[in-house]
């Protein structure tokens, strides 16, 4: 079966819609090439001396794994000379990375979590790279790009995707016209389309949540999970399954392929305490999920509508099957109405 390569897919998309600028196509090609290099580094494992921690902490106060830093450097080096970008931002860097003056600047902003799920690296579980592309403000071409230029709603994204470094090496991408999956042909190093346009299958009774955090849950989340744990004897009338990989990329990919819902709610006791980062985790995943017919909110507000106040802002995330996500939001509205009455 002849499969489209990523390059041919994007060139044909460019011809079909005329809406895919060459600069954006070349940016995605560059990111995809960097993900191949990251995949190679991860695949070496202990043999490549790339496992374990550095002993340092990142801006999030999280222990940095060697591969967090390696992957971050690979993405910066691959993307800073191409002329597509005005600047980059990463989970691993406190502030933005401007394009050095020795290189031409472009009109896009690239944000990424270089290794998502890094706590899984040393134990051989799937991890990934998440990326998001925004346009730099029109007036930015005549001045230095600032962090403020990145603080755009997720609905402004022009592309988003992730790579998964697992049993297969996958790249899942949206350019705003559907979600497409590419598998790395490791023999020739080409990304080949293996699925798409992806649509989240409805009715899969499967939820992903870290149940150890139940003390953080609001009454609405607790009600939603308790009902699913009650299974066919409870109000759902059917049994549910649970999965938690501690790698958002892996959980989101499972949902895109077979349905279900992912929940990492904000801490109910301290509304500003959440785990996942808005700009380079929640926003790109929300864009992909919505493009595949699903929903993504923070329990009451659509993720892609949130106006960021900081580069590393965190947010509660409920995403996946539209009906399940809406059920959680409805329980939240009911809980608010009850509390207010
Ligand atoms: P790390 O990259 O620090 O491992 O965090 C992964 C993650 O951001 C996301 O991919 C997971 O869904 C979530 O954190 C797992 O959080 P818990 O470790 O609290 O389950």
Coordinates of C-alpha atoms and ligand atoms in Angstrom, one line a residue:
X1 CA 0.0 0.0 0.0
X2 CA 1.5 3.3 -1.1
X3 CA 1.4 5.8 1.8
X4 CA 1.7 9.5 1.7
X5 CA 4.8 10.9 3.4
X6 CA 4.5 13.9 5.7
X7 CA 6.2 16.1 3.0
X8 CA 3.8 15.0 0.3
X9 CA 0.8 15.3 2.6
X10 CA 1.6 18.9 3.4
X11 CA 2.5 19.9 -0.2
X12 CA -0.8 18.4 -1.4
X13 CA -2.6 20.2 1.5
X14 CA -0.9 23.4 0.3
X15 CA -2.1 22.9 -3.2
X16 CA -5.6 21.8 -2.1
X17 CA -6.4 24.6 0.3
X18 CA -3.8 27.2 -0.5
X19 CA -4.1 27.9 3.2
X20 CA -0.8 26.3 4.2
X21 CA 2.0 28.8 3.8
X22 CA 5.4 27.4 2.7
X23 CA 7.0 28.8 5.8
X24 CA 4.6 26.9 8.1
X25 CA 5.1 23.7 6.1
X26 CA 8.9 24.0 6.4
X27 CA 8.6 24.7 10.1
X28 CA 6.5 21.5 10.6
X29 CA 9.1 19.5 8.6
X30 CA 11.9 20.9 10.8
X31 CA 10.0 20.0 14.0
X32 CA 9.3 16.5 12.6
X33 CA 13.0 16.0 11.8
X34 CA 14.0 17.1 15.3
X35 CA 11.5 14.5 16.7
X36 CA 13.3 11.8 14.7
X37 CA 16.6 12.9 16.4
X38 CA 15.0 12.9 19.8
X39 CA 13.6 9.4 19.1
X40 CA 17.1 8.2 18.2
X41 CA 18.5 9.6 21.5
X42 CA 15.7 8.0 23.6
X43 CA 16.1 4.7 21.8
X44 CA 19.7 4.4 23.0
X45 CA 18.5 4.3 26.6
X46 CA 21.1 3.3 29.1
X47 CA 23.5 2.4 26.2
X48 CA 23.6 6.1 25.3
X49 CA 24.1 7.4 28.8
X50 CA 21.0 9.5 28.4
X51 CA 18.9 8.1 31.2
X52 CA 18.6 9.5 34.7
X53 CA 18.4 13.0 36.2
X54 CA 20.7 15.9 36.0
X55 CA 20.1 16.9 39.6
X56 CA 19.0 20.3 38.4
X57 CA 15.4 21.7 38.5
X58 CA 13.6 23.4 35.7
X59 CA 11.5 26.6 35.9
X60 CA 8.6 24.4 37.1
X61 CA 10.6 23.2 40.1
X62 CA 10.7 19.7 38.6
X63 CA 13.8 17.5 38.5
X64 CA 15.2 17.7 35.0
X65 CA 16.0 14.4 33.3
X66 CA 19.0 14.3 31.0
X67 CA 16.7 13.8 28.0
X68 CA 14.5 16.8 29.0
X69 CA 17.6 19.0 28.4
X70 CA 18.9 17.0 25.4
X71 CA 15.5 17.2 23.6
X72 CA 15.2 20.9 24.4
X73 CA 18.6 21.6 22.9
X74 CA 17.8 19.5 19.8
X75 CA 14.6 21.4 19.2
X76 CA 16.3 24.8 19.7
X77 CA 19.2 23.9 17.4
X78 CA 17.0 22.5 14.7
X79 CA 14.6 25.4 14.6
X80 CA 16.6 28.6 15.2
X81 CA 18.4 28.9 11.8
X82 CA 15.5 28.1 9.4
X83 CA 14.0 31.6 9.2
X84 CA 10.5 30.4 10.0
X85 CA 10.4 31.6 13.7
X86 CA 10.5 34.8 15.6
X87 CA 11.0 33.0 18.9
X88 CA 10.5 29.8 20.9
X89 CA 9.3 28.8 24.3
X90 CA 9.7 25.6 26.2
X91 CA 8.7 23.9 29.5
X92 CA 12.4 23.7 30.2
X93 CA 13.2 27.4 29.8
X94 CA 12.1 30.2 32.2
X95 CA 11.7 32.7 29.4
X96 CA 11.5 32.8 25.7
X97 CA 14.3 32.0 23.3
X98 CA 14.7 34.7 20.7
X99 CA 16.2 33.9 17.3
X100 CA 19.9 35.0 17.3
X101 CA 20.6 38.0 15.2
X102 CA 22.8 36.0 12.9
X103 CA 19.7 34.2 11.6
X104 CA 16.7 35.5 9.7
X105 CA 13.5 35.8 11.6
X106 CA 10.1 34.5 10.6
X107 CA 6.5 35.1 11.5
X108 CA 5.8 32.1 13.7
X109 CA 6.2 31.3 17.4
X110 CA 7.0 27.7 18.4
X111 CA 6.2 26.4 21.9
X112 CA 7.0 22.9 23.1
X113 CA 7.2 20.4 25.9
X114 CA 10.4 18.6 24.7
X115 CA 9.7 15.4 26.7
X116 CA 6.3 15.0 28.1
X117 CA 6.0 12.1 30.6
X118 CA 9.7 12.3 31.5
X119 CA 9.1 10.5 34.8
X120 CA 8.5 7.4 32.6
X121 CA 11.8 7.6 30.7
X122 CA 13.9 5.6 33.1
X123 CA 11.3 2.8 33.3
X124 CA 10.8 2.2 29.6
X125 CA 7.4 3.7 29.1
X126 CA 6.1 5.8 26.3
X127 CA 7.0 9.5 26.3
X128 CA 6.5 12.2 23.8
X129 CA 7.1 15.8 22.5
X130 CA 4.2 18.2 22.3
X131 CA 4.4 21.3 20.1
X132 CA 2.2 24.3 19.3
X133 CA 2.5 27.0 16.6
X134 CA 1.2 30.6 16.9
X135 CA 1.7 33.6 14.6
X136 CA 3.9 36.4 16.0
X137 CA 1.9 39.7 16.2
X138 CA 2.2 41.6 12.9
X139 CA 4.1 44.4 14.5
X140 CA 6.7 42.0 16.0
X141 CA 8.7 42.0 12.8
X142 CA 10.0 45.5 13.6
X143 CA 10.9 44.9 17.2
X144 CA 12.2 42.3 19.7
X145 CA 9.6 39.6 20.4
X146 CA 8.5 39.5 24.0
X147 CA 6.9 36.9 26.3
X148 CA 3.6 38.9 26.0
X149 CA 3.5 38.1 22.2
X150 CA 3.1 34.4 23.2
X151 CA 0.2 35.0 25.5
X152 CA -2.5 34.3 22.9
X153 CA -5.6 32.1 23.2
X154 CA -5.2 28.5 22.1
X155 CA -7.8 29.3 19.4
X156 CA -5.1 31.3 17.7
X157 CA -2.9 28.2 17.0
X158 CA -2.2 27.5 13.4
X159 CA -0.7 24.1 14.0
X160 CA -0.2 21.6 16.8
X161 CA 0.9 18.1 17.3
X162 CA 2.9 15.5 19.2
X163 CA 5.4 12.8 18.7
X164 CA 5.1 9.6 20.7
X165 CA 8.3 7.6 21.3
X166 CA 6.8 4.2 22.1
X167 CA 6.3 0.7 20.4
X168 CA 6.0 2.7 17.2
X169 CA 7.3 6.3 16.7
X170 CA 4.3 8.4 15.8
X171 CA 3.7 12.0 14.8
X172 CA 0.1 13.3 15.1
X173 CA -0.5 16.7 13.5
X174 CA -3.3 19.2 12.9
X175 CA -3.0 22.2 10.6
X176 CA -6.6 23.1 11.4
X177 CA -8.1 20.9 8.8
X178 CA -8.3 17.5 10.6
X179 CA -5.9 15.3 12.6
X180 CA -3.5 13.0 10.8
X181 CA -1.2 10.2 12.2
X182 CA 2.2 9.4 10.7
X183 CA 4.4 6.4 11.6
X184 CA 8.2 6.7 11.3
X185 CA 9.5 4.2 8.8
X186 CA 12.7 3.6 10.7
X187 CA 14.4 1.9 7.7
X188 CA 14.4 5.0 5.6
X189 CA 13.7 7.7 8.2
X190 CA 10.4 8.9 6.6
X191 CA 7.2 9.8 8.3
X192 CA 4.4 7.9 6.5
X193 CA 0.7 8.5 7.0
X194 CA -1.0 5.6 8.8
X195 CA -4.3 7.1 9.9
X196 CA -6.5 10.1 9.4
X197 CA -8.5 12.2 9.5
X198 CA -8.9 10.9 13.1
X199 CA -12.3 11.1 14.7
X200 CA -12.7 10.2 18.4
X201 CA -14.9 7.0 18.6
X202 CA -18.0 7.7 20.7
X203 CA -19.1 5.5 23.6
X204 CA -15.8 4.0 24.8
X205 CA -16.3 3.5 28.5
X206 CA -12.8 4.4 29.5
X207 CA -11.5 7.2 31.7
X208 CA -8.0 8.4 32.5
X209 CA -7.3 10.0 35.9
X210 CA -4.7 9.8 38.6
X211 CA -6.9 8.5 41.4
X212 CA -4.2 9.2 44.0
X213 CA -5.2 12.9 43.6
X214 CA -8.8 12.3 44.7
X215 CA -8.3 14.7 47.7
X216 CA -7.9 17.5 45.1
X217 CA -11.1 16.7 43.3
X218 CA -14.2 18.9 43.3
X219 CA -17.6 17.4 44.2
X220 CA -18.4 17.4 40.4
X221 CA -15.2 15.3 39.6
X222 CA -15.8 13.0 42.5
X223 CA -19.4 12.5 41.4
X224 CA -18.4 11.8 37.8
X225 CA -15.7 9.2 38.8
X226 CA -17.8 7.5 41.5
X227 CA -20.6 7.0 39.0
X228 CA -18.2 5.3 36.6
X229 CA -16.7 3.2 39.3
X230 CA -20.2 2.1 40.2
X231 CA -20.5 0.8 36.7
X232 CA -23.6 -1.1 35.6
X233 CA -25.0 -1.1 39.1
X234 CA -24.9 2.7 39.2
X235 CA -26.5 5.6 37.2
X236 CA -24.3 4.9 34.1
X237 CA -25.7 1.4 33.8
X238 CA -22.5 0.2 32.3
X239 CA -19.0 -0.8 33.5
X240 CA -16.1 1.6 32.8
X241 CA -12.4 0.8 32.5
X242 CA -9.6 3.1 33.8
X243 CA -6.2 3.8 32.3
X244 CA -3.4 6.2 33.6
X245 CA -0.1 6.3 31.8
X246 CA 1.4 9.5 33.4
X247 CA 2.2 10.5 29.9
X248 CA -0.4 12.9 28.5
X249 CA 0.7 12.2 24.9
X250 CA 0.0 8.5 25.4
X251 CA -3.4 9.0 27.1
X252 CA -4.5 11.6 24.4
X253 CA -3.3 9.3 21.6
X254 CA -5.4 6.4 23.1
X255 CA -8.4 8.7 23.2
X256 CA -7.9 9.9 19.6
X257 CA -7.7 6.2 18.5
X258 CA -10.3 4.5 20.6
X259 CA -12.2 7.2 22.6
X260 CA -12.7 7.9 26.3
X261 CA -11.9 10.9 28.5
X262 CA -8.8 12.3 30.2
X263 CA -9.1 14.3 33.4
X264 CA -6.4 16.2 35.3
X265 CA -8.5 18.7 37.2
X266 CA -7.2 21.7 39.1
X267 CA -6.9 21.3 42.9
X268 CA -10.4 22.0 44.2
X269 CA -9.0 23.4 47.4
X270 CA -6.6 25.9 45.7
X271 CA -8.2 26.9 42.3
X272 CA -4.8 28.2 41.0
X273 CA -3.1 24.9 41.7
X274 CA -3.1 22.6 38.6
X275 CA -0.6 20.3 37.1
X276 CA -0.7 20.7 33.3
X277 CA 0.6 23.7 31.5
X278 CA -1.8 25.7 29.3
X279 CA 0.5 27.0 26.5
X280 CA 2.4 23.9 25.5
X281 CA 0.4 21.0 26.9
X282 CA -3.3 21.8 27.2
X283 CA -3.6 24.1 24.2
X284 CA -2.0 21.9 21.6
X285 CA -3.9 18.8 22.9
X286 CA -7.2 20.7 23.0
X287 CA -6.7 21.8 19.4
X288 CA -6.1 18.2 18.3
X289 CA -9.0 16.9 20.3
X290 CA -11.5 19.5 19.0
X291 CA -10.2 18.8 15.4
X292 CA -11.0 15.1 16.0
X293 CA -14.6 16.0 17.1
X294 CA -14.0 16.0 20.9
X295 CA -14.1 18.7 23.6
X296 CA -11.5 20.1 26.0
X297 CA -12.3 22.4 28.9
X298 CA -10.9 23.2 32.4
X299 CA -14.2 22.0 34.0
X300 CA -16.2 25.1 33.1
X301 CA -14.3 27.0 30.3
X302 CA -13.2 25.9 26.8
X303 CA -9.4 25.5 27.0
X304 CA -8.9 27.2 23.6
X305 CA -10.8 30.3 24.9
X306 CA -8.6 30.9 27.9
X307 CA -6.5 34.1 27.7
X308 CA -3.1 33.2 29.1
X309 CA -1.5 35.4 31.8
X310 CA 1.8 33.7 31.9
X311 CA 4.0 31.5 29.7
X312 CA 4.0 28.6 32.3
X313 CA 0.4 29.1 33.5
X314 CA -1.2 25.8 34.6
X315 CA -4.7 24.7 34.0
X316 CA -7.2 21.9 34.9
X317 CA -7.9 19.7 31.9
X318 CA -10.9 17.5 31.0
X319 CA -10.7 16.4 27.4
X320 CA -11.9 13.7 25.0
X321 CA -15.3 12.2 24.2
X322 CA -17.6 15.2 23.8
X323 CA -20.5 13.6 25.7
X324 CA -18.3 12.6 28.7
X325 CA -16.6 16.1 28.9
X326 CA -20.0 17.8 28.8
X327 CA -21.2 15.5 31.6
X328 CA -18.4 16.7 33.8
X329 CA -19.1 20.3 33.0
X330 CA -22.8 19.8 33.7
X331 CA -22.0 18.3 37.1
X332 CA -19.8 21.4 37.7
X333 CA -22.7 23.7 36.9
X334 CA -25.1 21.8 39.1
X335 CA -22.6 21.9 42.0
X336 CA -22.2 25.7 41.6
X337 CA -26.0 26.1 41.4
X338 CA -26.4 24.0 44.6
X339 CA -23.7 25.9 46.4
X340 CA -25.3 29.2 45.4
X341 CA -28.8 28.3 46.5
Ligands
LIG1 P1 6.4 14.7 33.6 O1 6.7 15.2 32.2 O2 7.0 15.6 34.6 O3 6.5 13.2 33.8 O4 4.8 15.0 33.7 C1 3.9 14.4 32.8 C2 2.6 15.2 32.9 O5 2.8 16.5 32.7 C3 1.6 14.6 31.9 O6 2.2 14.1 30.7 C4 0.9 13.5 32.7 O7 -0.5 13.4 32.3 C5 0.9 14.1 34.1 O8 2.0 15.0 34.2 C6 1.1 13.0 35.1 O9 1.0 13.6 36.4 P2 1.1 12.6 37.7 O10 2.5 12.2 37.8 O11 0.6 13.5 38.8 O12 0.2 11.4 37.4

